[in-house]
Coordinates of C-alpha atoms in Angstrom, one line a residue:
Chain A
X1 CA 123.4 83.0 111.6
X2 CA 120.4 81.1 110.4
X3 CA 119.2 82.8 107.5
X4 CA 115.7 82.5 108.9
X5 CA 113.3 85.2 109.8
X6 CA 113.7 85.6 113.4
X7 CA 110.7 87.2 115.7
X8 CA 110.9 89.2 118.5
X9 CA 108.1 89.5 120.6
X10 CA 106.3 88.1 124.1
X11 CA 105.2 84.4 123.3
X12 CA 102.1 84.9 122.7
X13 CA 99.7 86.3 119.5
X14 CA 99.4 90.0 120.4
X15 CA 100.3 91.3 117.2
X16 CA 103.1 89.1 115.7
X17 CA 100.5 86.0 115.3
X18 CA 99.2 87.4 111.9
X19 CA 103.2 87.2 110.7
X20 CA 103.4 83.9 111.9
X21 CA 100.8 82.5 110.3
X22 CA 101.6 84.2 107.1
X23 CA 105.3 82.5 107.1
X24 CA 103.9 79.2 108.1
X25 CA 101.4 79.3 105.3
X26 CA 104.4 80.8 102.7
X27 CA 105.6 77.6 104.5
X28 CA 108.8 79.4 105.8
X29 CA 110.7 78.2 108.7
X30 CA 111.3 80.7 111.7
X31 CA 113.2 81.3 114.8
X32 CA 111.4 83.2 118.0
X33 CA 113.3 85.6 120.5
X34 CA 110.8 85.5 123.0
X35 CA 110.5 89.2 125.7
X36 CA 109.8 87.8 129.2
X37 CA 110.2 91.1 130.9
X38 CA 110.2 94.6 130.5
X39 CA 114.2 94.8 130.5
X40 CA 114.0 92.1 127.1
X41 CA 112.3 95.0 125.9
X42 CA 114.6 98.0 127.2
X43 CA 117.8 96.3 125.4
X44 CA 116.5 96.2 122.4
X45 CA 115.4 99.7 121.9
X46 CA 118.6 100.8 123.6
X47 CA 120.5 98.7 121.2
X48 CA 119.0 100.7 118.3
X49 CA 116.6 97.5 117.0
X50 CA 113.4 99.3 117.0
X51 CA 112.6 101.4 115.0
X52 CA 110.0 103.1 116.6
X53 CA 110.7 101.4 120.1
X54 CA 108.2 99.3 119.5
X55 CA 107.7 95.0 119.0
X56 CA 106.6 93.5 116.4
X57 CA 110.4 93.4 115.4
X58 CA 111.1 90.7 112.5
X59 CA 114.7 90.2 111.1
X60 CA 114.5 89.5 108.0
X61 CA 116.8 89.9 104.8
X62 CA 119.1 92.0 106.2
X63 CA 116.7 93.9 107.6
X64 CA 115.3 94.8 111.0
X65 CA 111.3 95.3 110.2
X66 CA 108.8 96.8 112.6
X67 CA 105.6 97.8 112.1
X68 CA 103.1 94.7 111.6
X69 CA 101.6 95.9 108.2
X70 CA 105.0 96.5 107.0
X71 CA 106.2 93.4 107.9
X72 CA 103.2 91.3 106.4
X73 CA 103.0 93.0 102.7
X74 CA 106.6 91.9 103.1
X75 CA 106.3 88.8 103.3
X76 CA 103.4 88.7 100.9
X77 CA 105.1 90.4 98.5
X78 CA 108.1 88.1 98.3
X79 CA 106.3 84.9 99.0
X80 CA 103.7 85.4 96.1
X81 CA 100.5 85.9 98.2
X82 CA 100.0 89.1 97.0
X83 CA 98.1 89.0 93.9
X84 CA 99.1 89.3 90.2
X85 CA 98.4 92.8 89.8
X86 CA 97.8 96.2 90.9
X87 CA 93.9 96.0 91.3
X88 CA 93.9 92.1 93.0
X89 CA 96.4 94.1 95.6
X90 CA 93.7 96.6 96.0
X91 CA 91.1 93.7 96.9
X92 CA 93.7 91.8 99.2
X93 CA 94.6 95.2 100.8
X94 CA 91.1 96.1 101.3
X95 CA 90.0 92.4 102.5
X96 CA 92.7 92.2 104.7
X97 CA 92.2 95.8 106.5
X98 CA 88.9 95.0 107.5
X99 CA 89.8 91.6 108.7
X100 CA 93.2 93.3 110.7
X101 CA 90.2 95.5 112.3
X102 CA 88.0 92.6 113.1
X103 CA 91.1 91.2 114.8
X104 CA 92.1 94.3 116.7
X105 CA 88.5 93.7 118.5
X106 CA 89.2 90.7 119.3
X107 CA 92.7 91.0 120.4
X108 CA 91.6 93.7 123.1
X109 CA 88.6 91.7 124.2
X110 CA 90.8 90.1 127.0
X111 CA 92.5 93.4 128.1
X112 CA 88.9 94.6 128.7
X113 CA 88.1 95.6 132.6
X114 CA 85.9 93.8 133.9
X115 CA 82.8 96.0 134.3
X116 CA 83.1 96.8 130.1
X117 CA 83.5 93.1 128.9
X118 CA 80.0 91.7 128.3
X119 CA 79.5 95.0 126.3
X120 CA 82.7 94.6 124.6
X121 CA 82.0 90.9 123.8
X122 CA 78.3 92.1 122.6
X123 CA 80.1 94.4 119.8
X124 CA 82.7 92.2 119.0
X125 CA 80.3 89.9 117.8
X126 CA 77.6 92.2 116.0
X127 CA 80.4 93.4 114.4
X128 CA 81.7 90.2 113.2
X129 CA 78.2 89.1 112.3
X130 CA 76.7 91.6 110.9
X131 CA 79.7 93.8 109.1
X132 CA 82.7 91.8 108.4
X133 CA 81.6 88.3 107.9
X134 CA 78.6 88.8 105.7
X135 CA 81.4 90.6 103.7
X136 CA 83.3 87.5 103.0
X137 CA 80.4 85.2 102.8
X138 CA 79.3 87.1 99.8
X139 CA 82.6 87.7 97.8
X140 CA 82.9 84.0 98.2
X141 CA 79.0 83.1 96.7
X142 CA 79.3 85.9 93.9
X143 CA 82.5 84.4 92.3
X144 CA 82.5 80.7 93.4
X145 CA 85.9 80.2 93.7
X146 CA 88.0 78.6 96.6
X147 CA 90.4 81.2 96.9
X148 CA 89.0 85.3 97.9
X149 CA 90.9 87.1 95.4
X150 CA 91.8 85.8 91.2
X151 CA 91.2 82.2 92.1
X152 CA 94.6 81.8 93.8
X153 CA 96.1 81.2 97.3
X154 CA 96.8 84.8 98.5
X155 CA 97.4 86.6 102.1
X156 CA 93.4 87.4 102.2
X157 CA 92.9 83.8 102.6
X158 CA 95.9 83.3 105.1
X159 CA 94.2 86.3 107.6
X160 CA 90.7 85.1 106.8
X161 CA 91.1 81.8 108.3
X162 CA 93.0 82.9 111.1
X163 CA 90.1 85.2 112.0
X164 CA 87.6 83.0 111.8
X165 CA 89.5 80.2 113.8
X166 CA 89.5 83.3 116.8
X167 CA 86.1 84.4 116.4
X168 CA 85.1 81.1 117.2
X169 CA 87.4 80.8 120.3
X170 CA 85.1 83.8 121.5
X171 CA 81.9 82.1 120.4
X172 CA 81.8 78.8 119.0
X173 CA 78.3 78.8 116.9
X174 CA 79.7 82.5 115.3
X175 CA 79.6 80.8 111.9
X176 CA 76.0 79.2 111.9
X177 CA 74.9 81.7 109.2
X178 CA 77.9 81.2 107.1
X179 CA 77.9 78.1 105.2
X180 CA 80.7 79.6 102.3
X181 CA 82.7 80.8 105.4
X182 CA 82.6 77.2 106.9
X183 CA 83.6 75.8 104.3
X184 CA 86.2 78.3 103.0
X185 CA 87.8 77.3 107.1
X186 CA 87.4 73.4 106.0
X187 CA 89.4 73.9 102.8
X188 CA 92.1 76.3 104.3
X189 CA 93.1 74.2 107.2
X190 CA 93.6 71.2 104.3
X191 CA 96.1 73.1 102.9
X192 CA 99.4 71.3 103.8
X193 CA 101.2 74.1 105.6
X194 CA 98.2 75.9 107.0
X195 CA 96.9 72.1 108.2
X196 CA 100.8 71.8 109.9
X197 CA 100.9 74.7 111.6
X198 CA 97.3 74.0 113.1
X199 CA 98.9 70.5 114.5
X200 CA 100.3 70.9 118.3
X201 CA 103.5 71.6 118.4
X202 CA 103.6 74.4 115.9
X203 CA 104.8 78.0 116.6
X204 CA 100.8 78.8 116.9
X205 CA 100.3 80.5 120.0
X206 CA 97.3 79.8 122.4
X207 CA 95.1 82.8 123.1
X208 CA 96.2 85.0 125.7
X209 CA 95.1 83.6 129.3
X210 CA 93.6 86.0 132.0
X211 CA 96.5 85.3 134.4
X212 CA 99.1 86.3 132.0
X213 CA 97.5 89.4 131.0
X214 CA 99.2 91.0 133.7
X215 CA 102.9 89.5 132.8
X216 CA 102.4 91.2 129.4
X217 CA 101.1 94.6 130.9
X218 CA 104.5 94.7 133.0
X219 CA 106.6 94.6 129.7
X220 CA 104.8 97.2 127.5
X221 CA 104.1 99.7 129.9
Chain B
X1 CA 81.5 110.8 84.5
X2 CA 85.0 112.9 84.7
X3 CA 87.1 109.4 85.3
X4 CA 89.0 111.1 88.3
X5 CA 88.7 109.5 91.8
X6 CA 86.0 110.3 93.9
X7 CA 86.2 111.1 97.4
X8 CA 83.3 110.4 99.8
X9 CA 83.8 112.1 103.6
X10 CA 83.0 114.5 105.9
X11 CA 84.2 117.9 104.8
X12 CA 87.2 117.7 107.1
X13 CA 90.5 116.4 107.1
X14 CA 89.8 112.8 109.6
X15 CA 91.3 109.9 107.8
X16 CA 90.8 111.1 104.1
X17 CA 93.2 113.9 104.7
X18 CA 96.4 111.6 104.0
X19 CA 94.2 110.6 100.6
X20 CA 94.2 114.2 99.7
X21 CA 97.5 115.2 100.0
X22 CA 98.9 111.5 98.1
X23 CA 96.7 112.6 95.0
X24 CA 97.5 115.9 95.1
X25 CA 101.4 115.4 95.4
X26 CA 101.4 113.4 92.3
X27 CA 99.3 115.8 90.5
X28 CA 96.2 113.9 90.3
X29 CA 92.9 116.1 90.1
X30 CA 90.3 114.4 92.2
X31 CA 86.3 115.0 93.0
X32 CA 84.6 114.8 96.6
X33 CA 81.2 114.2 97.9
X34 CA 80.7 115.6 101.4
X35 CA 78.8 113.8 104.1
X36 CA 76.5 116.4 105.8
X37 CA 73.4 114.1 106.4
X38 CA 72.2 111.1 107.9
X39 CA 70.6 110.4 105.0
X40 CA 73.2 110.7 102.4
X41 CA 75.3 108.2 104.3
X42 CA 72.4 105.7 104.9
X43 CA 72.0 106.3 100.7
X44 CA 75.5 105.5 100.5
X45 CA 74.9 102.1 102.9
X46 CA 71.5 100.9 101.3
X47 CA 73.3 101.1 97.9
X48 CA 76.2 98.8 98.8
X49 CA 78.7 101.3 98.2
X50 CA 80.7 101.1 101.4
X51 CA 81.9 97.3 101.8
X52 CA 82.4 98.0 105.4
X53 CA 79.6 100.6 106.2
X54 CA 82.5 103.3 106.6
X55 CA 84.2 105.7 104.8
X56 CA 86.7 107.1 103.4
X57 CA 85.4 105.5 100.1
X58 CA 87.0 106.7 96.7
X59 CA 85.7 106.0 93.8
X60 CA 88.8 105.1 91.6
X61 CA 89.6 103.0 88.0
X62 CA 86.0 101.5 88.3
X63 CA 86.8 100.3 91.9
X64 CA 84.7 101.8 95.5
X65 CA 87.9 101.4 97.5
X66 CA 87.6 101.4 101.4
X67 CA 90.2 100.9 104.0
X68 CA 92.7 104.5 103.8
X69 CA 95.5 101.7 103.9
X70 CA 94.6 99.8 101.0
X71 CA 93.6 103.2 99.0
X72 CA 96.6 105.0 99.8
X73 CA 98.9 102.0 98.8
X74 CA 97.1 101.7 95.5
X75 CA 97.2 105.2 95.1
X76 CA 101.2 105.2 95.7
X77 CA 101.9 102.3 93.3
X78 CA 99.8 103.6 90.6
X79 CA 101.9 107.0 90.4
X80 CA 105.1 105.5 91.3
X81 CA 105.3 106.9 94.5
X82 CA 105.9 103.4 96.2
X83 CA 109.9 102.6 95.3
X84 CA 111.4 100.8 93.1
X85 CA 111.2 97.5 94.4
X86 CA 110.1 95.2 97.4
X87 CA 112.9 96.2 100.2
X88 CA 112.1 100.0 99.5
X89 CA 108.2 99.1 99.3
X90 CA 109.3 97.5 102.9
X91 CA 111.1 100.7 104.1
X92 CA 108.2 102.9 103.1
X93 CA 105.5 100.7 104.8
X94 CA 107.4 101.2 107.9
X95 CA 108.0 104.7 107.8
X96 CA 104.5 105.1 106.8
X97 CA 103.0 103.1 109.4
X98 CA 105.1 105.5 112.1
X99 CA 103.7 108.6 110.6
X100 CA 100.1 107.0 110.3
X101 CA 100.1 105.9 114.5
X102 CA 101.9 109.7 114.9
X103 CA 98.2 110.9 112.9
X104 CA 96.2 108.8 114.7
X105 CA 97.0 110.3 118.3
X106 CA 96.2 113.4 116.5
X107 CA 92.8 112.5 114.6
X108 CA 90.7 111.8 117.6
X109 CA 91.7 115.4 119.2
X110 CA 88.5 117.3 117.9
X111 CA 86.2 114.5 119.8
X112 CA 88.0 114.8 123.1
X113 CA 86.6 116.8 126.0
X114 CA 88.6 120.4 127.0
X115 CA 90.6 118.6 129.7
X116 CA 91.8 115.5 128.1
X117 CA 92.7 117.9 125.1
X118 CA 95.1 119.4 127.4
X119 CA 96.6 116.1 128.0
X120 CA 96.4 114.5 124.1
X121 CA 98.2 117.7 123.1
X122 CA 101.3 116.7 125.5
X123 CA 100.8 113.5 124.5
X124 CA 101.1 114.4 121.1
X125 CA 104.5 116.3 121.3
X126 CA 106.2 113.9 123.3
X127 CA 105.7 111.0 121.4
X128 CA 106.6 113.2 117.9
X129 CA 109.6 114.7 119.6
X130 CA 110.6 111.5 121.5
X131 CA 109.5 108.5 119.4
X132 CA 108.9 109.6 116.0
X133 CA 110.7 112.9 114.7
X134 CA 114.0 111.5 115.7
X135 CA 113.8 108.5 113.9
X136 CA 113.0 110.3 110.8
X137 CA 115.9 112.6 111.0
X138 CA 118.2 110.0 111.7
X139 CA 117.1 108.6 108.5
X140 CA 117.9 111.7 106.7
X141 CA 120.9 112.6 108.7
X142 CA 122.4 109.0 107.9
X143 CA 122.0 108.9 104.5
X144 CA 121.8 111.9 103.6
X145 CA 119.8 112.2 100.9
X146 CA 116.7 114.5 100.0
X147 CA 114.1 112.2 100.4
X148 CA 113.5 109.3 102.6
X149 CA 113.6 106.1 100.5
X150 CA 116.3 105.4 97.8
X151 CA 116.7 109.2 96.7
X152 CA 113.2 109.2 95.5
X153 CA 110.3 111.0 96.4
X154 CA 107.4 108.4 97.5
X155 CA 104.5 108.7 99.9
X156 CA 106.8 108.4 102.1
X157 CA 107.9 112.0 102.1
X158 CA 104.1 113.2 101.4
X159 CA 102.9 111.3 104.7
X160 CA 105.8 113.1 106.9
X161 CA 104.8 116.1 106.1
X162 CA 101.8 115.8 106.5
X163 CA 102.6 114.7 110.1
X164 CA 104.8 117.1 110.6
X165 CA 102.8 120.1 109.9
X166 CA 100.2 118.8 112.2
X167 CA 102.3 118.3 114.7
X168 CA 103.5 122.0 114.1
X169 CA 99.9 122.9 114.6
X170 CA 100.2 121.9 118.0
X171 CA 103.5 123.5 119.1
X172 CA 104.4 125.8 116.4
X173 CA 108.4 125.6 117.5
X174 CA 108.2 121.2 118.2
X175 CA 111.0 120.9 115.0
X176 CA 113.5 122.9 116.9
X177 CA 115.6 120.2 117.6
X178 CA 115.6 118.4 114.2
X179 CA 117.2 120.3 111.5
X180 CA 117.6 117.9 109.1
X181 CA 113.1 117.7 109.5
X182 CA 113.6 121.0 109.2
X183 CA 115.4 121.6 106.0
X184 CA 113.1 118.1 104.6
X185 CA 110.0 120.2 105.0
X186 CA 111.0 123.1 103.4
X187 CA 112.2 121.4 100.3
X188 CA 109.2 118.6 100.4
X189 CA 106.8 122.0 100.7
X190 CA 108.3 123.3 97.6
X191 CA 107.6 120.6 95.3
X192 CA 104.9 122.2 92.7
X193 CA 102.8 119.5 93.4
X194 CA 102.9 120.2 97.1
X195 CA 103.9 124.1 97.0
X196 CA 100.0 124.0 95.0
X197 CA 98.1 122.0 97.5
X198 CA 99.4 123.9 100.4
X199 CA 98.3 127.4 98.9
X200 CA 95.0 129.1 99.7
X201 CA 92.2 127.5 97.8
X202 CA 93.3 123.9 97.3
X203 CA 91.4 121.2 98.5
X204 CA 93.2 120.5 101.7
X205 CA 91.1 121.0 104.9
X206 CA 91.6 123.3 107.6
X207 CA 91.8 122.2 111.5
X208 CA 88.4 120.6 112.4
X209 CA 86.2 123.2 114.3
X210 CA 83.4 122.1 116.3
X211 CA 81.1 122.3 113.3
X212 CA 83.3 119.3 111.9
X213 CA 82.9 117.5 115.0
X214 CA 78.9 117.9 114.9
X215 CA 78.7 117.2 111.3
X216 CA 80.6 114.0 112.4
X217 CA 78.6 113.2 115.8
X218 CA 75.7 113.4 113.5
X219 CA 76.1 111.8 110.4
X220 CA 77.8 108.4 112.3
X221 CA 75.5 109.2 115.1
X222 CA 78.7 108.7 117.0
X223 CA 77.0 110.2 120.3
X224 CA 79.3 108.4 123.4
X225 CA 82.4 110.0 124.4
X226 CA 85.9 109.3 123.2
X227 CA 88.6 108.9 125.4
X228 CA 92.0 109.9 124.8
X229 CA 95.4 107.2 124.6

């Protein structure tokens, strides 16, 4: 036994892609189980592993954590990326919810039908241009400072960056009107185990491809 | 100003009903603006109150908190309702997150059409009776304690009984296989804190009616149909 956080879900982002980022960034090694079919996922809720007989699943210190928010205050908590104090959790927490909903549009975009995706891809992006982002862009000008909450490295920065790296994959240009966001991204990726796990090679997934959309459909339902 | 939180929503339970009953189990008095107009909510936008154009908000130690996550986890801390350290902060996270996606099937109900009611109710009692309520009581049953998480009361305990009594709502008999749920919610409901907030009078909110769901409709101008999951 490794001592290392080990993941189990399908290889891809889905859910569990916000964890790995936030490990790579705490830069903490991790393994991957990876469920290729629909029995992968029968054993382990047979074998008593999920909690709620659902993936995300993420051993960790003994334990075997489900639930994605659970699993990322976690890691935030023990890793330092939390804040210093009650009230910079508060900010994180709240920063971080929006962003998780920002993400949860994007993350569906691709499971869209066919007939309902322009319209999806139409909100996705008003809501990402005209709610969340603008958001972000002004915390950053009103206190100046590189990091989004108490001038320090924290999880907010971590799930910032990786939402702005997807928005883009959706719409390249999505960060025209954001100069502070832009450069926020710049700074981000230079940090040394953000800019590693952006290198190929990492344990970064790709975005999901249409032709395995129906792969993952066949182990969750 | 009084200095206690402030809750802006609808006067309904929606997603500030889990607020209500985490202030009120650690005996915190709290204020609340209701949402009946258009206007009070495009008041509440144009003055930069809501920092994602949504509520809940709750106006709290200076701070206009959004996000029901991110208030209710301050809220636990700040009362010592959130463990004593990280792994039970972990532990009530996840148990919290179950009870919170057990809600959520539950929260769209009042905007679902006759038929697909029908269905979200079954819906609703499988997944408590198949999924959720029997991980919980093989929690209690294993170790054995009164509350959830490290023989303390946390939000934890609040947040499953709040499911289960909504749950209960829609099949009055759905904890008849889990005695140990059973015997939890009796002696969660008789708390004082609790035991208060669940008498006649208190701030909790009844069962959304259909004026709710206009008040709602109207206010978000949320006019397209919502499907059930």
């Amino acid at each position: 036994m490794s001592g290392k956080p080990k993941l189990h879900y399908f290889n891809g982002r889905g859910r569990m892609e916000s964890i790995r980022w936030l490990l790579a960034a705490a830069g903490v090694e991790f393994e991957e189980c990876f469920l290729e079919a629909k029995d992968d996922l029968v054993k382990l809720q047979k074998d008593g592993s999920l909690l709620f007989q659902q993936v995300p699943m993420v051993e960790i210190d003994g334990m075997k954590m489900v639930q994605t928010k659970a699993i990322l205050s976690y890691i935030a908590g023990k890793y330092n990326l939390y804040g210093k104090d009650l009230k910079e959790r508060a900010l994180i927490d709240m920063y971080v919810e929006g962003m998780i909903d920002l993400n949860e549009l994007l993350m569906v975009h691709t499971f869209q039908p066919a007939e309902k995706k322009e319209q999806h891809f139409a909100t996705l992006v008003d809501k990402a241009t005209n709610r969340y982002f603008p958001v972000f862009e002004k915390v950053l000008k009103d206190h100046g400072q590189d990091f989004l909450v108490g001038n320090q490295f924290s999880r907010a920065d971590v799930q910032l960056l990786e939402t702005l790296l997807t928005a883009e994959e959706f719409k390249p240009d999505i960060l025209a009107k954001f100069p502070l966001l832009q450069s926020f991204k710049a700074r981000t990726s230079n940090i040394p185990t953000i800019k590693k796990f952006l290198q190929p090679g990492s344990q970064r997934k790709p975005p999901l491809q249409e032709k395995d959309v129906e792969k993952v459909m066949k182990i969750f339902h | 100003m009084a200095g206690k939180p402030k809750l802006y929503y609808f006067n309904g339970r929606g997603k500030m009903e889990s607020v209500r009953w985490l202030l009120a189990a650690a005996g915190v008095e709290f204020e609340e603006e209701f949402l009946e107009t258009q206007e009070q909510y495009e008041k509440l936008l144009q003055g930069g109150s809501l920092l994602f154009q949504q509520v809940p908000m709750v106006e709290i130690d200076g701070m206009k908190m959004v996000q029901t996550r991110a208030i209710l986890s301050y809220i636990a801390a700040k009362y010592n309702l959130y463990g004593k350290d990280l792994k039970e902060r972990a532990l009530i996270d996840m148990y919290v997150g179950g009870t919170d996606d057990l809600m959520g099937f539950i929260m769209m109900f009042p905007f679902l059409s006759a038929e697909d009611k029908e269905k979200q109710r079954a819906t609703i009692v499988q997944k408590a009776t198949s999924r959720y309520f029997p991980a919980y009581e093989k929690i209690l049953k294993d170790h054995g304690q009164n509350f959830l998480v490290g023989g303390s009361f946390s939000w934890a305990d609040v947040h499953l009984l709040e499911a289960i009594l909504m749950v209960e709502e829609k099949k009055s008999d759905v904890l008849s296989g889990f005695p140990q749920l059973q015997a939890f919610k009796a002696r969660i409901s008789s708390i004082p804190t609790i035991k208060k907030f669940l008498e006649p009078g208190s701030q909790r909110k009844p069962l959304p009616d259909d004026k709710y769901v206009e008040t709602v409709r109207r206010v978000l101008r949320m006019y397209y149909d919502v499907k059930a999951n």
